[in-house]
Short mmCIF file of C-alpha atoms in Angstrom, two decimals:
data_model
loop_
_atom_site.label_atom_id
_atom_site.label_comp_id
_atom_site.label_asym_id
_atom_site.label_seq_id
_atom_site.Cartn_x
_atom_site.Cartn_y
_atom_site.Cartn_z
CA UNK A 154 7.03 -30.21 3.61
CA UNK A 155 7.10 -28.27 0.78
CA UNK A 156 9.71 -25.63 -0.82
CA UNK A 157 9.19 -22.09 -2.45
CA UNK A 158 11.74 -21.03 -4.76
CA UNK A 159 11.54 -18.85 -5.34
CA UNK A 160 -13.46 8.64 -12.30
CA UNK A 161 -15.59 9.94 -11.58
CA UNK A 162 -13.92 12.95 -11.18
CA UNK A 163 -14.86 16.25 -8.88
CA UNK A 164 -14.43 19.23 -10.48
CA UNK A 165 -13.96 22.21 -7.95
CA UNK A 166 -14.81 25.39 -9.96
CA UNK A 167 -13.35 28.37 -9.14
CA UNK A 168 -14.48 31.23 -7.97
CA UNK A 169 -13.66 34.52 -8.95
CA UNK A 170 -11.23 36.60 -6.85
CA UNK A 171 -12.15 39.05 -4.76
CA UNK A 172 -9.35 41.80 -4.64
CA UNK A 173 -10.46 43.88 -1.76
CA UNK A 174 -10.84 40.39 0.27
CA UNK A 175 -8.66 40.12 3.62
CA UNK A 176 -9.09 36.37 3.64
CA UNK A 177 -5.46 34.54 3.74
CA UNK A 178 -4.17 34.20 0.02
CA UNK A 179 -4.59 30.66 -1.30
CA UNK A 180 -2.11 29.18 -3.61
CA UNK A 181 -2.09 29.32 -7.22
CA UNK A 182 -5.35 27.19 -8.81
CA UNK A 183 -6.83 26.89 -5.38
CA UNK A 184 -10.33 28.77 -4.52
CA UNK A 185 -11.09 30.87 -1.55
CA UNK A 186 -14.87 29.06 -1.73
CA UNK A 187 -15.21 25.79 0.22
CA UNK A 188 -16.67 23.21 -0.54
CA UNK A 189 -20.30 22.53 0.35
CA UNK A 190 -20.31 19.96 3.54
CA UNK A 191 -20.33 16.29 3.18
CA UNK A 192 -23.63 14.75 3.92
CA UNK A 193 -23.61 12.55 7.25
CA UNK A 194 -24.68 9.79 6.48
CA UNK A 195 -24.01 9.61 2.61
CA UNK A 196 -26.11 8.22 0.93
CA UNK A 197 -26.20 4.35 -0.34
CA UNK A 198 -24.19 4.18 -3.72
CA UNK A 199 -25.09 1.82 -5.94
CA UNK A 200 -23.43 -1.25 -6.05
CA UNK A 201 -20.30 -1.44 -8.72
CA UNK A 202 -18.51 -4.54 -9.54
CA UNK A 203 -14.90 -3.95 -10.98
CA UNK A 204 -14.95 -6.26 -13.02
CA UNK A 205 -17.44 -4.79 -15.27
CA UNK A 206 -15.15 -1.80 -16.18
CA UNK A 207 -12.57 -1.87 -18.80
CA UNK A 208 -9.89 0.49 -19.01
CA UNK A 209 -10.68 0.95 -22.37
CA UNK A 210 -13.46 3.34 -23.69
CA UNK A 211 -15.97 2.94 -20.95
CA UNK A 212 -16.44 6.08 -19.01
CA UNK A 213 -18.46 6.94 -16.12
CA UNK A 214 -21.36 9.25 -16.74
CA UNK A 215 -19.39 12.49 -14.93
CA UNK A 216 -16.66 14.72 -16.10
CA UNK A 217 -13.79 12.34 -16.99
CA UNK A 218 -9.84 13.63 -16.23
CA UNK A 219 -8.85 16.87 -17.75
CA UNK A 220 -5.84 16.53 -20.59
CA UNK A 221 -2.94 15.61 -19.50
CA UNK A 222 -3.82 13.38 -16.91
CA UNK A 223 -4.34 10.48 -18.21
CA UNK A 224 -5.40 7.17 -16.55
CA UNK A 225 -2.34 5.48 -15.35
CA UNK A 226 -1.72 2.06 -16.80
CA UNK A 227 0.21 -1.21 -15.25
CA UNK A 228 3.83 -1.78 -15.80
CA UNK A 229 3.63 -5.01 -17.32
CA UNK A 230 1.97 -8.48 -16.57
CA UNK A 231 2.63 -9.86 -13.24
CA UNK A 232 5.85 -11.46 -12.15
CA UNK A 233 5.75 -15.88 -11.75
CA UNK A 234 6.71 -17.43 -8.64
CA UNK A 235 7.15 -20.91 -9.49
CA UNK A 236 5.47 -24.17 -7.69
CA UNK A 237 7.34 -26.90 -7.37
CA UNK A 238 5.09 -29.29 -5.57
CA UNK A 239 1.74 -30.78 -5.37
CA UNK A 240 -1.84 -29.25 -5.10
CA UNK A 241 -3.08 -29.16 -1.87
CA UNK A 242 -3.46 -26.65 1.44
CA UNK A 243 0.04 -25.29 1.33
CA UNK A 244 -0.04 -24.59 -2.66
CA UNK A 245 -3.00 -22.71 -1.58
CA UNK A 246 -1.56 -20.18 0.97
CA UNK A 247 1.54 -19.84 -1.34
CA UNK A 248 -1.02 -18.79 -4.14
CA UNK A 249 -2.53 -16.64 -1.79
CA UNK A 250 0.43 -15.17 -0.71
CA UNK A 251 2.09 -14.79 -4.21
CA UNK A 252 -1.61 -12.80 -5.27
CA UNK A 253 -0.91 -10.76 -2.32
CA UNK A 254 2.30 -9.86 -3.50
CA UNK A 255 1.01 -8.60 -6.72
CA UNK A 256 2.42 -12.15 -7.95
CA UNK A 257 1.12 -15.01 -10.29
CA UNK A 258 1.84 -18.76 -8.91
CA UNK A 259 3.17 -21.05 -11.64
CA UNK A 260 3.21 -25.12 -11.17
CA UNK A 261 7.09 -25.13 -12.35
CA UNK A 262 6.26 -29.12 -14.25
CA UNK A 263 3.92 -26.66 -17.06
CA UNK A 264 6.53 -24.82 -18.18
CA UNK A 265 9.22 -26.79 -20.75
CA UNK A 266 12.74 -26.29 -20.35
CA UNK A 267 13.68 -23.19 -22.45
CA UNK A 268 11.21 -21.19 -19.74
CA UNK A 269 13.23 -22.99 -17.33
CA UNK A 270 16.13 -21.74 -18.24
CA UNK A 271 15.08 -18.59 -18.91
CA UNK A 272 13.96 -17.75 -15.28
CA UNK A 273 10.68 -17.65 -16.39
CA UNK A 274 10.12 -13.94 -14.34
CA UNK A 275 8.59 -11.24 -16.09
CA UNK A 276 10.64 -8.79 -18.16
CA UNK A 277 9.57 -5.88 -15.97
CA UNK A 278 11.55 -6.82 -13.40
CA UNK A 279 9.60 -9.81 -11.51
CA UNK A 280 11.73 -12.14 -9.56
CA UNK A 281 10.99 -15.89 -10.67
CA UNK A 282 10.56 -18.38 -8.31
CA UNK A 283 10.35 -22.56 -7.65
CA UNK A 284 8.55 -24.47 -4.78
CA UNK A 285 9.09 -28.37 -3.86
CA UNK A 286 6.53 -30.21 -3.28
CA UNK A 287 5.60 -32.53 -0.41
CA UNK A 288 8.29 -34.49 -0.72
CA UNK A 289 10.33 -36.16 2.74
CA UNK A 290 13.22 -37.36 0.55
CA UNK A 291 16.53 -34.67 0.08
CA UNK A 292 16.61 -35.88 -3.36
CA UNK A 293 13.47 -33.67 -3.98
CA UNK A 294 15.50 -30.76 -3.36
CA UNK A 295 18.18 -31.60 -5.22
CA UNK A 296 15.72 -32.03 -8.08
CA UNK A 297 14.54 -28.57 -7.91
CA UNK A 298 18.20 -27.55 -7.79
CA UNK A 299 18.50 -29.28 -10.99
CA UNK A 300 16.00 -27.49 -12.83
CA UNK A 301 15.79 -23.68 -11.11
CA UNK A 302 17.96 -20.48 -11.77
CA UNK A 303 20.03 -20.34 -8.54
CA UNK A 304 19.88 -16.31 -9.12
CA UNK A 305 16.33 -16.47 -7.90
CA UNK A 306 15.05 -16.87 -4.32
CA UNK A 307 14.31 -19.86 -2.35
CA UNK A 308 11.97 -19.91 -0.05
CA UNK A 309 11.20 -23.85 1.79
CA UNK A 310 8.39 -23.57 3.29
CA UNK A 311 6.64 -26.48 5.43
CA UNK A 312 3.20 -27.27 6.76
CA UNK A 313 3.71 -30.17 9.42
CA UNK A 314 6.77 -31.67 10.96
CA UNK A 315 9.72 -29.64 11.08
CA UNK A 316 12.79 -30.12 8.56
CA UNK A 317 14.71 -33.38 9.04
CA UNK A 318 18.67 -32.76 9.17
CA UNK A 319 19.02 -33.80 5.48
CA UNK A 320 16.18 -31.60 4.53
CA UNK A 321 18.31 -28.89 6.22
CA UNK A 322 21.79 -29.21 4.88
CA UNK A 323 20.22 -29.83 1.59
CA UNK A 324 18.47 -26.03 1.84
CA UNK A 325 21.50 -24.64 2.83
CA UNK A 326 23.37 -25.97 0.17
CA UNK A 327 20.78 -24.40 -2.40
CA UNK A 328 20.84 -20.93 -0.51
CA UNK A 329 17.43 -20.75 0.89
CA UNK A 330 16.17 -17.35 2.39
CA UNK A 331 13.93 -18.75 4.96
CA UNK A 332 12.52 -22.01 6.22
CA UNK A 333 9.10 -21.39 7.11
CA UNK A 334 6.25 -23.23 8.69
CA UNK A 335 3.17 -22.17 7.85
CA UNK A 336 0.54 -20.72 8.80
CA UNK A 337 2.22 -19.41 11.81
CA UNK A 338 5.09 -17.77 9.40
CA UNK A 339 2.56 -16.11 6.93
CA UNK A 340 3.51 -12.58 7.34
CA UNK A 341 6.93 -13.38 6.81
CA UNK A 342 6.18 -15.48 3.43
CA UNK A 343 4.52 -12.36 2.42
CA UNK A 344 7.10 -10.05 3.27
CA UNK A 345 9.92 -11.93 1.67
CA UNK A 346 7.39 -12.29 -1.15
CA UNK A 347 7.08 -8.94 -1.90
CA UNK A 348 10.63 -8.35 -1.65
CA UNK A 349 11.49 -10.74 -4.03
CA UNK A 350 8.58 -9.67 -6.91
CA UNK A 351 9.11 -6.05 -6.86
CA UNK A 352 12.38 -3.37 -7.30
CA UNK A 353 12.55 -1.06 -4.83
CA UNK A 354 10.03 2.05 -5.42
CA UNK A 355 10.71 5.67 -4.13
CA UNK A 356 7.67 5.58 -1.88
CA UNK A 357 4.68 4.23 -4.37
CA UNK A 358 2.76 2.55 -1.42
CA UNK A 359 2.92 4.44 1.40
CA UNK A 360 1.48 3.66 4.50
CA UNK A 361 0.14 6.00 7.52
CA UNK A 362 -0.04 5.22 10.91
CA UNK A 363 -0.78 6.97 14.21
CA UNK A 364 1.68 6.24 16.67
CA UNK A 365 -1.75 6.68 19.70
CA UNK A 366 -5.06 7.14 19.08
CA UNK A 367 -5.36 10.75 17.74
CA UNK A 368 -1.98 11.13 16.62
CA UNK A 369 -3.30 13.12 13.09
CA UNK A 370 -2.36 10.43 10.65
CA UNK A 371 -5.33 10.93 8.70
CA UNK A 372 -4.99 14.42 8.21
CA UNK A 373 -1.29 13.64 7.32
CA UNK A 374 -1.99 10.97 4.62
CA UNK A 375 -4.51 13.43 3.52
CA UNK A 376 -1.92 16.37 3.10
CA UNK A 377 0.96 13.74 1.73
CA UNK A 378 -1.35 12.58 -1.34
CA UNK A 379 -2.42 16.13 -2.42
CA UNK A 380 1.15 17.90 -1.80
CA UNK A 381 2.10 14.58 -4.50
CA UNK A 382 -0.84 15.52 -6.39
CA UNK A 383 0.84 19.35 -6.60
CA UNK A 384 4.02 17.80 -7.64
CA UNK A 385 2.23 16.56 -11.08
CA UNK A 386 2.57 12.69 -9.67
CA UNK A 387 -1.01 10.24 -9.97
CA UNK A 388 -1.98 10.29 -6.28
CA UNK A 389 -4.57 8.18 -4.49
CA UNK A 390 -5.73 8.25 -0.54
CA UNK A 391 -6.86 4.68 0.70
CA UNK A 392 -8.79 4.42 3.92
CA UNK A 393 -7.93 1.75 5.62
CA UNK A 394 -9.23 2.40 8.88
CA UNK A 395 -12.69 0.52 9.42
CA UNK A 396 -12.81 2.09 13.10
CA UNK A 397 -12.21 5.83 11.77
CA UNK A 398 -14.47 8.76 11.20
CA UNK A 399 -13.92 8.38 7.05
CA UNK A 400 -11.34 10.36 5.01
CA UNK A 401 -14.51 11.60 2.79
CA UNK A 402 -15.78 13.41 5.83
CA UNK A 403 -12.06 14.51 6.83
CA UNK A 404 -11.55 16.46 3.30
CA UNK A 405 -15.41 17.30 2.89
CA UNK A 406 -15.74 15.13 -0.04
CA UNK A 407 -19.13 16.25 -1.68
CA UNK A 408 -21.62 13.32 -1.51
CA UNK A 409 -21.69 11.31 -4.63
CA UNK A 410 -22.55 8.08 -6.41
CA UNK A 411 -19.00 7.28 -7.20
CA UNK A 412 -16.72 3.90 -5.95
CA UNK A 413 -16.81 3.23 -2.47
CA UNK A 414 -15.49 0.49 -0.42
CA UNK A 415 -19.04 -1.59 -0.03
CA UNK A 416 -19.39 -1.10 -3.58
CA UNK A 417 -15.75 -3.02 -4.48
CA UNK A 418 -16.69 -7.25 -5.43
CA UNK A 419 -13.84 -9.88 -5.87
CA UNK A 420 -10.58 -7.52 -7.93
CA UNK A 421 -8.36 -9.55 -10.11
CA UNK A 422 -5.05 -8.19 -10.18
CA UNK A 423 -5.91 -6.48 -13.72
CA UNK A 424 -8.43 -4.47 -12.33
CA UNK A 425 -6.51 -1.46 -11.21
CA UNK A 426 -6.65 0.92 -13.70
CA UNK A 427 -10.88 0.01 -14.17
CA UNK A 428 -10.81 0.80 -9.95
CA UNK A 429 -8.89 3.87 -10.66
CA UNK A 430 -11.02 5.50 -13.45
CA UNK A 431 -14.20 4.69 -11.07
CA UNK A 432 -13.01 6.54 -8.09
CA UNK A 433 -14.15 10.53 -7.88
CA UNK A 434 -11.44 13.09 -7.90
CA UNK A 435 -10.90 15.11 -4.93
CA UNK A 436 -8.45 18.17 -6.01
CA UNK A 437 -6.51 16.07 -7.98
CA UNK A 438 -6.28 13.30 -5.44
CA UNK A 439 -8.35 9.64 -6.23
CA UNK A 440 -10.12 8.89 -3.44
CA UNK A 441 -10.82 5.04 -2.13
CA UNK A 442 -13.10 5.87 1.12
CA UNK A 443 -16.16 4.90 3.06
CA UNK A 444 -19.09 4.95 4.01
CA UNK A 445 -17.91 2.65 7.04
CA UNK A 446 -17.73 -0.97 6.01
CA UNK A 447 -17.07 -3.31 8.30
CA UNK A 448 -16.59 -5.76 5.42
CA UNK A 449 -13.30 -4.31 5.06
CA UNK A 450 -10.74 -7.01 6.10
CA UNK A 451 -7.19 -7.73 5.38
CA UNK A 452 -7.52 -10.24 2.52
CA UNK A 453 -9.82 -7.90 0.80
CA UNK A 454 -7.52 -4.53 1.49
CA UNK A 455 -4.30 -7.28 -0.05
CA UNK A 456 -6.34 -7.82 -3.19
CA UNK A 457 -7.18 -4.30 -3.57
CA UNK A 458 -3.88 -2.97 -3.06
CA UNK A 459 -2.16 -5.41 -4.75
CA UNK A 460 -4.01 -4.16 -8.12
CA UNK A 461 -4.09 -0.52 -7.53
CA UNK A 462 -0.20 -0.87 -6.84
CA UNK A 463 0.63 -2.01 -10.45
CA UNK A 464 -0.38 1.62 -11.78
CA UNK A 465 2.91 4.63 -11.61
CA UNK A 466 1.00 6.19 -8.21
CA UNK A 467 1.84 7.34 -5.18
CA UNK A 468 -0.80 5.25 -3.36
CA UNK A 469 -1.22 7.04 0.44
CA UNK A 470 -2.89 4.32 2.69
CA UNK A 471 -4.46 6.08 5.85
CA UNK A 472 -4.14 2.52 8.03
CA UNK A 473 -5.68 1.47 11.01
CA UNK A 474 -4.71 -0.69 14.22
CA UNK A 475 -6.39 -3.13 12.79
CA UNK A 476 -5.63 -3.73 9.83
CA UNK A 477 -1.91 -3.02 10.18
CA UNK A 478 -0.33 -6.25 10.61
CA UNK A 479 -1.45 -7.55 7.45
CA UNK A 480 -0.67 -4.85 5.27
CA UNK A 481 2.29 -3.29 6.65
CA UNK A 482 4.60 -6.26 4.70
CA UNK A 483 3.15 -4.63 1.69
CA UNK A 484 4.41 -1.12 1.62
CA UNK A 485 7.12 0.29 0.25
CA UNK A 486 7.10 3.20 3.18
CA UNK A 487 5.79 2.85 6.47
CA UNK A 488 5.24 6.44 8.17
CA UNK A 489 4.47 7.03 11.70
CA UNK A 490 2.59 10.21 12.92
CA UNK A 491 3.14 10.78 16.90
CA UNK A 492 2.82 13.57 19.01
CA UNK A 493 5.91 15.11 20.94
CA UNK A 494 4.57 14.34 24.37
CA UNK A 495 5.81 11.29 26.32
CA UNK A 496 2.71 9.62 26.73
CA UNK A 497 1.78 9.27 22.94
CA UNK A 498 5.60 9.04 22.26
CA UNK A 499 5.71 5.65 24.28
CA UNK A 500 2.42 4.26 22.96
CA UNK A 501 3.92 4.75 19.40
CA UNK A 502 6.85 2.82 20.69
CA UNK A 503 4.66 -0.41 21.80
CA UNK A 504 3.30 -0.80 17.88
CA UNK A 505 6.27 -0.19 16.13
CA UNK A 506 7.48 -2.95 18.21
CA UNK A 507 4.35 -5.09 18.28
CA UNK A 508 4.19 -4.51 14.32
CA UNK A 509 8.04 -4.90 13.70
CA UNK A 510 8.51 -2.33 11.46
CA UNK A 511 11.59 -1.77 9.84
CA UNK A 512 14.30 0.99 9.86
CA UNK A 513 14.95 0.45 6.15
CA UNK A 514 11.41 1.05 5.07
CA UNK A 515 9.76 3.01 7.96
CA UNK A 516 9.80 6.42 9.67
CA UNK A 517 8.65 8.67 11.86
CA UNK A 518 6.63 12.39 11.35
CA UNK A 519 6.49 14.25 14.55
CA UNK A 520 3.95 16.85 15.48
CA UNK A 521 5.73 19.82 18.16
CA UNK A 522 3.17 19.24 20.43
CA UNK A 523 4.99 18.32 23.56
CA UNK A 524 8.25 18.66 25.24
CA UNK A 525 10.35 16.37 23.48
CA UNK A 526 12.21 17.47 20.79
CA UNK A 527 11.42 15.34 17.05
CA UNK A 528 14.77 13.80 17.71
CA UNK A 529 14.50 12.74 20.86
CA UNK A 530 11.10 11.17 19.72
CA UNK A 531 12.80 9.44 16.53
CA UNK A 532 15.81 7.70 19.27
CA UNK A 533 12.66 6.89 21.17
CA UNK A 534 10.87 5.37 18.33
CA UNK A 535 14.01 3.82 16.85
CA UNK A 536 13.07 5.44 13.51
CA UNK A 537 14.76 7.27 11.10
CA UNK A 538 13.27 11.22 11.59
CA UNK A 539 11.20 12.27 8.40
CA UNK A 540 10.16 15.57 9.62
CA UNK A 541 8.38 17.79 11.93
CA UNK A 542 5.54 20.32 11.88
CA UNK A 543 3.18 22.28 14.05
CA UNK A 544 -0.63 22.38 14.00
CA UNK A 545 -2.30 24.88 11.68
CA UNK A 546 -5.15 26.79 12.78
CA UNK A 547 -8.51 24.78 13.26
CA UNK A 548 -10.89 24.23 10.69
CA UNK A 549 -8.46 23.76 8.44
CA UNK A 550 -9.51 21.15 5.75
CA UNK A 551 -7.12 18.53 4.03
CA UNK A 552 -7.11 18.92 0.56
CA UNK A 553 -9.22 22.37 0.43
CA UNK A 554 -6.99 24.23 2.49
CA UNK A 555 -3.56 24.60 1.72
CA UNK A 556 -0.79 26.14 3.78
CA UNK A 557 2.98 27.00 3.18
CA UNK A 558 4.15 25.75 6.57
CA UNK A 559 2.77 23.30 8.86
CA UNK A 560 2.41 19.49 7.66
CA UNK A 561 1.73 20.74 4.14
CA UNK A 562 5.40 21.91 3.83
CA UNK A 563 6.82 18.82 5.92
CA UNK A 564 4.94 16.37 3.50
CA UNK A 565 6.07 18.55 0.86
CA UNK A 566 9.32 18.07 2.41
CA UNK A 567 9.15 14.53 2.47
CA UNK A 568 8.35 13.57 -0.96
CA UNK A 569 11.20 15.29 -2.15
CA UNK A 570 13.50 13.84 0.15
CA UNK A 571 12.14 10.24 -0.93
CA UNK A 572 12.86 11.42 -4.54
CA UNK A 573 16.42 12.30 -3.64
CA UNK A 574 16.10 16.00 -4.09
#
């Protein structure tokens, strides 16, 4: 038993404009010519590890962001979470889970007293934690409690028998958040993690989700990350859906040798701004996308996210069923894309529930396809309603075309509502 205390860049050029044309008028900085179709399959980029870029002078060999838009850098080293007790399995899943939470795990008997007492958490912000080690006795926690800044989380967390009564009265004394037994309580651990590591953010990882098969969240994440991307914020689409057609295809991505998902090694949590500069540009919007790799799996998308998410950016995450459970503890927002009709309404119902996500971080974007009004879907959904829109015309492209109503204007919508305007 054990105890936790807590780019390559794209350049669109633009054409000329045609004043006799009758085509629909695009907005401001955005061309009438499209883009020339992705190539299906793209071709084989060559391998990249992350770890050779720097985020210093080192530049890919295409056109590198224009002024004013500089790389983004990390807000600060990463916040400790403190380890009380011994090496073994359970330090390892707390390690794991502390990396996951954009975390560094500390053995609490390195650091001398005046860290101690300082709370030894980052400056940034970071939440400091303690962990006791596999100890039976009470008196362990107790000794913890003599050492650890009761401001600070704890966390017991346990890999075998349950608690003994002691152990119990003992925790509650000290406060504890949780008493978990691992591994079956992992995605808690990581969500209380997170919690605890990171202040609240207005929206910086964002995560899309179809409420059915179909639903449009693709084209939705697509639209949310450029309309941020209009708004002057550093914007990046993730896809995160192994099973799904590819977001490069989606916005018509021009093939290119850029950073892809089977090109991405082992990322340290430094390695964010190096990912960002390698990843092309798609009108303004980073792009982290395909070709399909199966490869992708949830520790890998943790690690990824978990260094991309130390940079200022709206990070758009285009998730898929599978995947969801394992990185849905990690987002700030959680936004779910459902038709109005009552079959896709009551599918959308069965994951939020099977995923548990919450009111206070999740929501629900409803497309008038159906009968049912968007409130009626959001009682239905038991989520807080984000918006509503209705389908543009087809062939409409993410990204390339633009329009003042439809989701465009409800993502619009949204981002201002998240920044309280």
């Amino acid at each position: 038993m054990s105890a936790l205390i807590a780019p390559p860049r794209h350049d669109r050029v633009d054409a000329p404009r045609d004043s006799a044309s009758t085509a629909p008028r695009p907005l401001p900085g955005r061309s009438p010519e499209r883009r020339p179709p992705a190539r299906f399959p793209t071709p084989a980029p060559a391998t990249v590890d992350p770890r050779a870029f720097s985020p210093g002078p080192r530049r890919s060999p295409t056109p590198v962001p224009a002024p004013g838009r500089p790389v983004p850098q990390p807000r600060g080293s990463d916040p400790q979470v403190l380890w009380w007790g011994d090496t073994g399995p359970l330090r390892e899943i707390a390690a794991d889970h502390a990396a996951a939470a954009g975390a560094r795990l500390v053995d609490a008997r390195t650091l001398d007293a005046r860290a101690l007492e300082a709370g030894s958490a980052d400056a940034a912000g970071g939440a400091g934690a303690g962990i006791r080690g596999d100890l039976t006795d009470p008196a362990g926690l107790r000794r913890v409690a003599a050492s650890r800044d009761a401001s600070r989380p704890l966390l017991v967390l346990t890999g075998g028998e349950p608690l003994a009564e002691e152990d119990w009265e003992c925790a509650v004394e000290l406060g504890a958040v949780a008493v978990l037994r691992l591994p079956e309580r992992s995605a808690r651990l990581l969500e209380i993690l997170t919690a605890a590591v990171r202040p609240p953010a207005q929206g910086r990882l964002v995560a899309m989700v179809g409420g059915c098969g179909g639903a449009g969240a693709s084209s939705t994440a697509a639209r949310l990350a450029g309309a941020a991307a209009r708004r002057g914020l550093h914007s990046l689409l993730v896809d995160a859906d192994p099973a799904g057609g590819g977001l490069d295809l989606l916005v018509e991505a021009p093939a290119s040798r850029a950073l892809t998902w089977p090109d991405i090694g082992p990322v340290d949590a430094d390695a964010g701004a190096a990912l960002w500069e390698a990843l092309p540009e798609i009108d303004g919007v980073r792009l982290l996308a395909g070709p399909a790799c199966p490869g992708l799996d949830p520790d890998r998308l943790r690690e990824v996210l978990a260094a991309l998410r130390r940079l200022p950016a709206l990070i758009v995450v285009d998730l898929g069923v599978e995947l969801a459970p394992a990185a849905l503890p990690l987002m700030d927002r959680v936004v779910m894309v459902t038709p109005s009709h009552p079959h896709a309404v009551a599918g959308g119902r069965r994951r939020r529930e099977t995923w548990a996500v919450p009111r206070d971080r999740g929501g629900v974007l409803v497309r008038r396809t159906g009968p049912l009004s968007p409130q009626e879907v959001a009682a239905h959904l038991d989520l807080p309603l984000l918006g509503a829109f209705r389908d543009g015309g087809r062939g409409l492209v993410p990204l390339l075309d633009v329009r003042r109503g439809g989701a465009d204007a409800a993502c619009s919508r949204l981002l201002q509502r998240w920044a309280g305007r």
